[in-house]
Amino acid sequence: SYVLTQPPSVAVAPGEAANVSCEGSNIGKRSVNWYQQKPGQAPVVIIYYDSHRPSGIPERISGSKSGDTATLTISRVEGGDEAAYYCLVWHSSDHYVFGPGTTVTVL
Amino acid sequence: QVQLVQSGAELKKPGSSVKVSCKVSGDNFKSIYSINWVRQAPGQGLEWMGGVVPMSGKSDYAQAFKGRLSIAADESTNTAYMELSSLRSEDTAVYYCARDSGFGGDYYMGVWGKGTTVTVSS
C-alpha cells in the first residue's frame, strides 16, 4: 500500500515561516492536496493540485513539490495557524491516501 | 454552494451496526463527483474508508473495511449513506462525509460535512 510520511510536529515563532513536508514514492507524478484541521472541526482544504489555493485562503499559504517531497509553507505564521495539517494524494490501488498529519505549534 | 449535512451522534453496542447519512444540497447530487467517507479516531489522523459515485451508484472501499462497510447513494433524497457492521471499540471515531472536487479525472475532497461521532461501548 502507498505510504506518505510527514513529521509529527513543527514548532515556529510568530512571524516566521513553517514548512511541513510530505514524502511519498513518485509523489512528483501525483497531485498533492493539503488540509488544515483545528480541534473539534472538520478538515478544510487549503492547497489543491500541489499549489492552488481555494478562494479565501491567504497568499501566505503555499504549496510546492520537488522530487519525492511535497511541501506546505505557511509564511508569517500567526497564532491562528496552530492546527494539524494533512497531505492527501490519490493512488490507483489505495484510492485516497492521507499522510499521518503534522501538528504546527506557534511558540 | 455545496453543503453536506450529516446525521447526529450515535452510541452503539459492540457487534451492532451503525448507519450515518450525509445530505447534499446546493449542487447536482447525481454527478460524477464521489461522496467519500473518512474517519478519525480520537487523537488520530484521517483515514479514507470508501466512496460512492451517485451518477453510477458504484462504490469503492478501502481494503481495511471490505466486508463490513456499505456505502450507497439515494438520489431521491440527495443523501449518501455509510453503514458499518460488526462494530468494535476501535470503531469509535468521528465519521466525515466529503465530496470530491476537481476535474479531468484528478480529484480531491473539497467539501466536508461537520462529522458524526460514533461511540462503540458496552
Short mmCIF file of C-alpha atoms in Angstrom, two decimals:
data_model
loop_
_atom_site.label_atom_id
_atom_site.label_comp_id
_atom_site.label_asym_id
_atom_site.label_seq_id
_atom_site.Cartn_x
_atom_site.Cartn_y
_atom_site.Cartn_z
CA SER A 1 0.00 0.00 0.00
CA TYR A 2 1.03 3.55 -0.67
CA VAL A 3 2.53 5.43 2.28
CA LEU A 4 3.01 9.13 2.92
CA THR A 5 5.38 10.42 5.58
CA GLN A 6 5.04 13.69 7.49
CA PRO A 7 6.92 14.99 10.55
CA PRO A 8 4.75 14.65 13.68
CA SER A 9 5.25 18.23 14.71
CA VAL A 10 6.69 21.56 13.67
CA ALA A 11 7.22 24.48 16.05
CA VAL A 12 7.68 28.01 14.76
CA ALA A 13 7.85 31.50 16.21
CA PRO A 14 5.22 34.05 15.22
CA GLY A 15 6.15 35.85 12.03
CA GLU A 16 8.47 33.09 10.88
CA ALA A 17 7.78 30.51 8.18
CA ALA A 18 6.58 26.97 8.85
CA ASN A 19 7.43 24.22 6.38
CA VAL A 20 5.56 20.93 6.50
CA SER A 21 6.87 18.11 4.33
CA CYS A 22 5.05 15.16 2.81
CA GLU A 23 7.15 12.36 1.32
CA GLY A 24 5.96 9.54 -0.87
CA SER A 25 7.22 7.36 -3.69
CA ASN A 26 6.79 9.06 -7.05
CA ILE A 27 4.81 11.83 -5.41
CA GLY A 28 6.03 14.06 -8.21
CA LYS A 29 3.64 12.23 -10.52
CA ARG A 30 0.61 12.77 -8.29
CA SER A 31 -1.40 15.79 -7.30
CA VAL A 32 -0.90 16.68 -3.65
CA ASN A 33 -3.57 18.36 -1.60
CA TRP A 34 -3.26 19.87 1.87
CA TYR A 35 -5.81 20.17 4.66
CA GLN A 36 -5.88 22.21 7.84
CA GLN A 37 -7.78 20.81 10.81
CA LYS A 38 -8.35 22.69 14.03
CA PRO A 39 -9.51 20.87 17.19
CA GLY A 40 -13.15 19.86 17.04
CA GLN A 41 -13.54 20.94 13.42
CA ALA A 42 -13.70 19.22 10.06
CA PRO A 43 -10.65 19.41 7.78
CA VAL A 44 -10.52 22.28 5.31
CA VAL A 45 -8.65 22.13 2.00
CA ILE A 46 -6.02 24.87 1.86
CA ILE A 47 -3.99 23.70 -1.15
CA TYR A 48 -5.13 21.54 -4.05
CA TYR A 49 -3.30 20.33 -7.14
CA ASP A 50 0.09 20.89 -5.47
CA SER A 51 -0.03 24.67 -5.31
CA HIS A 52 -3.52 26.07 -5.92
CA ARG A 53 -5.31 27.95 -3.17
CA PRO A 54 -9.10 27.84 -2.83
CA SER A 55 -10.80 31.19 -2.54
CA GLY A 56 -10.46 32.64 0.92
CA ILE A 57 -7.10 31.03 1.67
CA PRO A 58 -4.44 33.71 2.24
CA GLU A 59 -1.49 34.07 -0.11
CA ARG A 60 0.97 33.39 2.71
CA ILE A 61 -0.06 29.73 2.43
CA SER A 62 1.62 27.97 -0.48
CA GLY A 63 2.45 24.51 -1.76
CA SER A 64 5.32 23.13 -3.79
CA LYS A 65 6.91 19.86 -4.85
CA SER A 66 10.43 18.66 -5.54
CA GLY A 67 11.42 15.07 -6.20
CA ASP A 68 9.57 12.77 -3.81
CA THR A 69 8.65 15.55 -1.40
CA ALA A 70 5.76 18.00 -1.33
CA THR A 71 5.98 20.98 0.99
CA LEU A 72 3.37 23.19 2.57
CA THR A 73 4.73 26.60 3.52
CA ILE A 74 2.98 28.97 5.88
CA SER A 75 4.71 32.35 5.79
CA ARG A 76 4.47 34.91 8.58
CA VAL A 77 2.91 32.40 10.96
CA GLU A 78 0.15 33.62 13.28
CA GLY A 79 -1.44 32.09 16.34
CA GLY A 80 -4.48 31.16 14.26
CA ASP A 81 -2.32 28.83 12.18
CA GLU A 82 -1.97 26.39 15.06
CA ALA A 83 -3.58 23.23 13.72
CA ALA A 84 -2.94 19.78 12.30
CA TYR A 85 -2.01 19.65 8.63
CA TYR A 86 -2.55 16.62 6.41
CA CYS A 87 -1.40 15.88 2.89
CA LEU A 88 -3.62 13.82 0.62
CA VAL A 89 -2.92 12.07 -2.67
CA TRP A 90 -4.87 9.79 -4.96
CA HIS A 91 -3.29 6.41 -5.61
CA SER A 92 -4.68 3.92 -8.10
CA SER A 93 -4.70 0.92 -5.76
CA ASP A 94 -5.40 2.62 -2.43
CA HIS A 95 -7.64 5.38 -3.74
CA TYR A 96 -7.22 8.27 -1.33
CA VAL A 97 -4.19 8.20 0.98
CA PHE A 98 -3.64 10.67 3.81
CA GLY A 99 -0.35 11.49 5.42
CA PRO A 100 -0.22 10.91 9.20
CA GLY A 101 -0.52 14.63 9.91
CA THR A 102 1.73 17.34 11.30
CA THR A 103 0.85 19.49 14.29
CA VAL A 104 2.05 23.07 13.86
CA THR A 105 2.69 24.85 17.13
CA VAL A 106 3.24 28.60 17.33
CA LEU A 107 5.78 29.36 20.04
CA GLN B 1 -22.51 26.44 -2.70
CA VAL B 2 -22.37 22.76 -1.88
CA GLN B 3 -23.21 21.80 1.70
CA LEU B 4 -23.09 18.40 3.36
CA VAL B 5 -25.26 17.84 6.43
CA GLN B 6 -24.63 14.72 8.46
CA SER B 7 -26.85 12.85 10.89
CA GLY B 8 -26.39 13.05 14.64
CA ALA B 9 -24.17 11.27 17.10
CA GLU B 10 -24.63 7.55 17.71
CA LEU B 11 -23.94 5.25 20.66
CA LYS B 12 -23.70 1.60 19.67
CA LYS B 13 -23.01 -1.74 21.31
CA PRO B 14 -20.14 -3.93 20.15
CA GLY B 15 -21.25 -6.26 17.39
CA SER B 16 -24.04 -3.99 16.18
CA SER B 17 -24.19 -1.77 13.07
CA VAL B 18 -24.36 1.97 12.53
CA LYS B 19 -25.75 3.90 9.59
CA VAL B 20 -24.74 7.53 9.06
CA SER B 21 -26.31 9.82 6.49
CA CYS B 22 -24.94 12.76 4.53
CA LYS B 23 -27.43 15.04 2.78
CA VAL B 24 -26.07 17.08 -0.12
CA SER B 25 -27.50 20.45 -1.06
CA GLY B 26 -26.54 23.26 -3.38
CA ASP B 27 -25.42 21.19 -6.34
CA ASN B 28 -26.42 18.37 -8.68
CA PHE B 29 -26.35 15.29 -6.47
CA LYS B 30 -26.31 12.85 -9.36
CA SER B 31 -22.89 13.89 -10.58
CA ILE B 32 -19.55 12.29 -11.33
CA TYR B 33 -18.20 13.51 -8.03
CA SER B 34 -17.81 10.85 -5.39
CA ILE B 35 -19.15 11.18 -1.90
CA ASN B 36 -16.42 9.82 0.36
CA TRP B 37 -16.36 8.72 3.98
CA VAL B 38 -13.36 9.50 6.17
CA ARG B 39 -12.99 8.63 9.81
CA GLN B 40 -10.83 9.95 12.63
CA ALA B 41 -10.33 8.02 15.85
CA PRO B 42 -9.73 10.08 18.99
CA GLY B 43 -6.33 11.76 18.79
CA GLN B 44 -5.53 10.07 15.50
CA GLY B 45 -5.25 11.02 11.83
CA LEU B 46 -7.64 10.86 8.91
CA GLU B 47 -8.47 7.56 7.24
CA TRP B 48 -10.32 7.18 3.92
CA MET B 49 -12.92 4.43 4.20
CA GLY B 50 -14.59 4.43 0.81
CA GLY B 51 -16.86 6.34 -1.52
CA VAL B 52 -19.79 6.23 -3.91
CA VAL B 53 -20.35 7.90 -7.28
CA PRO B 54 -24.01 8.98 -7.23
CA MET B 55 -24.24 9.06 -11.02
CA SER B 56 -23.40 5.37 -11.39
CA GLY B 57 -24.08 4.08 -7.90
CA LYS B 58 -20.66 2.43 -7.93
CA SER B 59 -18.92 2.13 -4.57
CA ASP B 60 -15.28 1.56 -3.69
CA TYR B 61 -13.90 0.57 -0.31
CA ALA B 62 -10.56 0.67 1.43
CA GLN B 63 -9.20 -2.81 1.96
CA ALA B 64 -9.36 -2.39 5.74
CA PHE B 65 -13.15 -2.15 5.64
CA LYS B 66 -14.14 -4.57 2.90
CA GLY B 67 -16.76 -6.98 4.10
CA ARG B 68 -18.27 -4.81 6.81
CA LEU B 69 -18.73 -1.43 5.12
CA SER B 70 -21.52 -0.43 2.75
CA ILE B 71 -21.79 2.97 1.09
CA ALA B 72 -24.75 3.95 -1.06
CA ALA B 73 -26.42 6.99 -2.59
CA ASP B 74 -30.14 7.76 -2.74
CA GLU B 75 -30.81 10.31 -5.48
CA SER B 76 -34.45 10.71 -4.44
CA THR B 77 -33.29 12.35 -1.21
CA ASN B 78 -29.85 13.64 -2.29
CA THR B 79 -28.38 11.60 0.52
CA ALA B 80 -25.39 9.30 0.82
CA TYR B 81 -25.21 6.62 3.49
CA MET B 82 -22.41 4.78 5.23
CA GLU B 83 -23.19 1.59 7.15
CA LEU B 84 -20.51 -0.13 9.21
CA SER B 85 -21.26 -3.51 10.75
CA SER B 86 -19.70 -5.75 13.40
CA LEU B 87 -18.73 -2.69 15.39
CA ARG B 88 -15.90 -2.89 17.91
CA SER B 89 -14.47 -0.36 20.32
CA GLU B 90 -11.77 0.59 17.81
CA ASP B 91 -14.51 1.95 15.52
CA THR B 92 -15.17 4.76 17.99
CA ALA B 93 -14.42 7.82 15.86
CA VAL B 94 -15.72 10.89 14.13
CA TYR B 95 -17.02 9.97 10.68
CA TYR B 96 -16.94 12.62 7.96
CA CYS B 97 -18.50 12.66 4.53
CA ALA B 98 -16.64 14.66 1.90
CA ARG B 99 -17.46 15.37 -1.72
CA ASP B 100 -14.92 15.32 -4.47
CA SER B 101 -13.91 18.46 -6.28
CA GLY B 102 -11.69 18.94 -9.31
CA PHE B 103 -11.75 17.89 -12.94
CA GLY B 104 -10.08 15.81 -15.60
CA GLY B 105 -10.07 12.66 -13.51
CA ASP B 106 -7.88 14.31 -10.86
CA TYR B 107 -9.93 14.86 -7.74
CA TYR B 108 -9.58 15.83 -4.13
CA MET B 109 -12.05 16.09 -1.27
CA GLY B 110 -13.15 19.67 -1.48
CA VAL B 111 -16.31 19.94 0.63
CA TRP B 112 -16.74 18.27 4.01
CA GLY B 113 -19.57 17.63 6.42
CA LYS B 114 -19.12 18.58 10.07
CA GLY B 115 -18.73 14.99 11.19
CA THR B 116 -20.74 12.42 13.13
CA THR B 117 -19.42 10.98 16.38
CA VAL B 118 -19.90 7.24 16.71
CA THR B 119 -19.15 5.70 20.08
CA VAL B 120 -18.97 1.94 20.47
CA SER B 121 -19.31 0.84 24.07
CA SER B 122 -20.98 -1.89 26.04
#
